[in-house]
Amino acid sequence: MMTRSKSMYGYYLVWPALLIYTVFFVMPAIIGLYYSFTDWRLDRIGIKFIGFDNFNKIFTDDTLLLAMKNTFIFALATVVGKNVIGLVLAIALNMRLKSRNFLRAIFYSPSILSVLVISIVFTPILRTEGMVNKFFDAIGLHFLSQAWLTDPHLVIWTVALVAIWQQAGFQMAIYLAGLQSISKEYYEAATIDGAGAWRSFTNITVPLLLPAININLMLTLIGGLKVFSEVFVLTSGGPGNSSQVVGTIILRAFGEGNWGLGTAINTLLFLIVSLIAIPLLVFMRRKEVTE
């Protein structure tokens, strides 16, 4: 009896957390899934099951389709930008530079600031008469001056650049931790065998850095698909609807009292994140094992 009690000790510790998670996360998700198939609205007393009508509206409404397109553009741009810049910074600051600790702090510091603060600071900087355009004009690069926040074709890329600037340092820290865990003996052996810097990078650094790459890909991908704060503060979805993303559309739907549609969009976002992130996670885990 005592042995059985000890074997159940771990479950006793897990059950309270599991209960809290079920009540505050699992049950709301299940309830939300149900409401996504209803006409739940602020101006109606009753709730009627309408099947896939909300989802049909998502795929036939031009604004909703544009929001989904912008979400994917933002996610792709930030995944590439944050990881490439973060990896380059990590490799550079893994070298024996006297100022490396200071530079690490400088590059990492934007990631600890609030997204809202960063967005508020960048709003006047990126205006047509803002600091960025004035700088380009001052050095004679007038053609680089753009309507960063008012050009419908450019605005979502501008928001993505702000997000990359803020979070690349966080990815750098993860890559730097991964690089410092790689034994220098591998590189010494590769040098003796005549391998150059590029060959050492592709055959030693990348395979041994796969766990860090996996973590960063998951974080940046999920964060990119769930984007909201940057767009909401910098552009509020404008000009027009040109920078709307799924997160801002959900807010607008709930603000208009169309709760069933908002829940359906949220459910669709959850499915998209799951369908993209889970296969990628499985693939990356297998690559870690094979490498």
PDB file of N, CA and C in Angstrom, residues 65-98:
ATOM      1  N   LEU A  65     -10.276  37.732 -45.852  1.00  0.00           N
ATOM      2  CA  LEU A  65      -9.246  37.060 -46.654  1.00  0.00           C
ATOM      3  C   LEU A  65      -7.963  37.878 -46.681  1.00  0.00           C
ATOM      4  N   LEU A  66      -8.090  39.209 -46.782  1.00  0.00           N
ATOM      5  CA  LEU A  66      -6.910  40.076 -46.747  1.00  0.00           C
ATOM      6  C   LEU A  66      -6.207  39.978 -45.399  1.00  0.00           C
ATOM      7  N   ALA A  67      -6.987  39.890 -44.318  1.00  0.00           N
ATOM      8  CA  ALA A  67      -6.404  39.760 -42.980  1.00  0.00           C
ATOM      9  C   ALA A  67      -5.613  38.458 -42.854  1.00  0.00           C
ATOM     10  N   MET A  68      -6.140  37.382 -43.406  1.00  0.00           N
ATOM     11  CA  MET A  68      -5.425  36.109 -43.371  1.00  0.00           C
ATOM     12  C   MET A  68      -4.140  36.191 -44.195  1.00  0.00           C
ATOM     13  N   LYS A  69      -4.222  36.819 -45.372  1.00  0.00           N
ATOM     14  CA  LYS A  69      -3.028  36.991 -46.210  1.00  0.00           C
ATOM     15  C   LYS A  69      -1.968  37.803 -45.481  1.00  0.00           C
ATOM     16  N   ASN A  70      -2.376  38.914 -44.852  1.00  0.00           N
ATOM     17  CA  ASN A  70      -1.420  39.747 -44.115  1.00  0.00           C
ATOM     18  C   ASN A  70      -0.806  38.992 -42.937  1.00  0.00           C
ATOM     19  N   THR A  71      -1.605  38.161 -42.291  1.00  0.00           N
ATOM     20  CA  THR A  71      -1.093  37.369 -41.165  1.00  0.00           C
ATOM     21  C   THR A  71       0.006  36.421 -41.620  1.00  0.00           C
ATOM     22  N   PHE A  72      -0.209  35.764 -42.757  1.00  0.00           N
ATOM     23  CA  PHE A  72       0.809  34.848 -43.286  1.00  0.00           C
ATOM     24  C   PHE A  72       2.057  35.609 -43.744  1.00  0.00           C
ATOM     25  N   ILE A  73       1.865  36.783 -44.364  1.00  0.00           N
ATOM     26  CA  ILE A  73       3.009  37.596 -44.781  1.00  0.00           C
ATOM     27  C   ILE A  73       3.828  38.013 -43.565  1.00  0.00           C
ATOM     28  N   PHE A  74       3.135  38.491 -42.535  1.00  0.00           N
ATOM     29  CA  PHE A  74       3.822  38.912 -41.314  1.00  0.00           C
ATOM     30  C   PHE A  74       4.562  37.749 -40.677  1.00  0.00           C
ATOM     31  N   ALA A  75       3.896  36.589 -40.585  1.00  0.00           N
ATOM     32  CA  ALA A  75       4.521  35.417 -39.961  1.00  0.00           C
ATOM     33  C   ALA A  75       5.761  34.984 -40.731  1.00  0.00           C
ATOM     34  N   LEU A  76       5.669  34.915 -42.061  1.00  0.00           N
ATOM     35  CA  LEU A  76       6.805  34.491 -42.873  1.00  0.00           C
ATOM     36  C   LEU A  76       7.960  35.471 -42.759  1.00  0.00           C
ATOM     37  N   ALA A  77       7.653  36.765 -42.848  1.00  0.00           N
ATOM     38  CA  ALA A  77       8.700  37.782 -42.778  1.00  0.00           C
ATOM     39  C   ALA A  77       9.404  37.773 -41.425  1.00  0.00           C
ATOM     40  N   THR A  78       8.639  37.647 -40.347  1.00  0.00           N
ATOM     41  CA  THR A  78       9.251  37.681 -39.013  1.00  0.00           C
ATOM     42  C   THR A  78       9.999  36.394 -38.683  1.00  0.00           C
ATOM     43  N   VAL A  79       9.501  35.261 -39.146  1.00  0.00           N
ATOM     44  CA  VAL A  79      10.219  34.001 -38.924  1.00  0.00           C
ATOM     45  C   VAL A  79      11.601  34.068 -39.581  1.00  0.00           C
ATOM     46  N   VAL A  80      11.636  34.496 -40.829  1.00  0.00           N
ATOM     47  CA  VAL A  80      12.907  34.589 -41.551  1.00  0.00           C
ATOM     48  C   VAL A  80      13.797  35.673 -40.944  1.00  0.00           C
ATOM     49  N   GLY A  81      13.229  36.858 -40.756  1.00  0.00           N
ATOM     50  CA  GLY A  81      14.019  37.986 -40.268  1.00  0.00           C
ATOM     51  C   GLY A  81      14.585  37.770 -38.875  1.00  0.00           C
ATOM     52  N   LYS A  82      13.737  37.350 -37.944  1.00  0.00           N
ATOM     53  CA  LYS A  82      14.190  37.164 -36.560  1.00  0.00           C
ATOM     54  C   LYS A  82      15.257  36.076 -36.465  1.00  0.00           C
ATOM     55  N   ASN A  83      15.069  34.971 -37.199  1.00  0.00           N
ATOM     56  CA  ASN A  83      16.010  33.855 -37.083  1.00  0.00           C
ATOM     57  C   ASN A  83      17.324  34.124 -37.803  1.00  0.00           C
ATOM     58  N   VAL A  84      17.257  34.719 -38.978  1.00  0.00           N
ATOM     59  CA  VAL A  84      18.491  35.013 -39.712  1.00  0.00           C
ATOM     60  C   VAL A  84      19.317  36.054 -38.973  1.00  0.00           C
ATOM     61  N   ILE A  85      18.683  37.159 -38.586  1.00  0.00           N
ATOM     62  CA  ILE A  85      19.408  38.212 -37.875  1.00  0.00           C
ATOM     63  C   ILE A  85      19.868  37.719 -36.512  1.00  0.00           C
ATOM     64  N   GLY A  86      18.996  36.977 -35.813  1.00  0.00           N
ATOM     65  CA  GLY A  86      19.385  36.452 -34.507  1.00  0.00           C
ATOM     66  C   GLY A  86      20.572  35.512 -34.588  1.00  0.00           C
ATOM     67  N   LEU A  87      20.603  34.659 -35.621  1.00  0.00           N
ATOM     68  CA  LEU A  87      21.719  33.723 -35.782  1.00  0.00           C
ATOM     69  C   LEU A  87      23.002  34.454 -36.138  1.00  0.00           C
ATOM     70  N   VAL A  88      22.915  35.440 -37.025  1.00  0.00           N
ATOM     71  CA  VAL A  88      24.109  36.217 -37.404  1.00  0.00           C
ATOM     72  C   VAL A  88      24.675  36.950 -36.198  1.00  0.00           C
ATOM     73  N   LEU A  89      23.813  37.577 -35.416  1.00  0.00           N
ATOM     74  CA  LEU A  89      24.273  38.281 -34.216  1.00  0.00           C
ATOM     75  C   LEU A  89      24.896  37.309 -33.215  1.00  0.00           C
ATOM     76  N   ALA A  90      24.275  36.142 -33.054  1.00  0.00           N
ATOM     77  CA  ALA A  90      24.809  35.157 -32.103  1.00  0.00           C
ATOM     78  C   ALA A  90      26.194  34.682 -32.513  1.00  0.00           C
ATOM     79  N   ILE A  91      26.384  34.407 -33.798  1.00  0.00           N
ATOM     80  CA  ILE A  91      27.694  33.958 -34.286  1.00  0.00           C
ATOM     81  C   ILE A  91      28.741  35.051 -34.087  1.00  0.00           C
ATOM     82  N   ALA A  92      28.354  36.306 -34.394  1.00  0.00           N
ATOM     83  CA  ALA A  92      29.290  37.424 -34.258  1.00  0.00           C
ATOM     84  C   ALA A  92      29.673  37.659 -32.798  1.00  0.00           C
ATOM     85  N   LEU A  93      28.687  37.568 -31.901  1.00  0.00           N
ATOM     86  CA  LEU A  93      28.940  37.848 -30.487  1.00  0.00           C
ATOM     87  C   LEU A  93      29.426  36.623 -29.721  1.00  0.00           C
ATOM     88  N   ASN A  94      29.584  35.505 -30.425  1.00  0.00           N
ATOM     89  CA  ASN A  94      30.193  34.327 -29.807  1.00  0.00           C
ATOM     90  C   ASN A  94      31.713  34.352 -29.967  1.00  0.00           C
ATOM     91  N   MET A  95      32.188  35.321 -30.737  1.00  0.00           N
ATOM     92  CA  MET A  95      33.633  35.465 -30.932  1.00  0.00           C
ATOM     93  C   MET A  95      34.249  36.204 -29.751  1.00  0.00           C
ATOM     94  N   ARG A  96      35.555  36.215 -29.704  1.00  0.00           N
ATOM     95  CA  ARG A  96      36.263  36.825 -28.575  1.00  0.00           C
ATOM     96  C   ARG A  96      36.417  38.326 -28.783  1.00  0.00           C
ATOM     97  N   LEU A  97      35.322  39.033 -28.626  1.00  0.00           N
ATOM     98  CA  LEU A  97      35.334  40.490 -28.717  1.00  0.00           C
ATOM     99  C   LEU A  97      35.340  41.076 -27.307  1.00  0.00           C
ATOM    100  N   LYS A  98      36.101  42.129 -27.107  1.00  0.00           N
ATOM    101  CA  LYS A  98      36.171  42.742 -25.790  1.00  0.00           C
ATOM    102  C   LYS A  98      34.822  43.327 -25.369  1.00  0.00           C
TER     103      LYS A  98
END
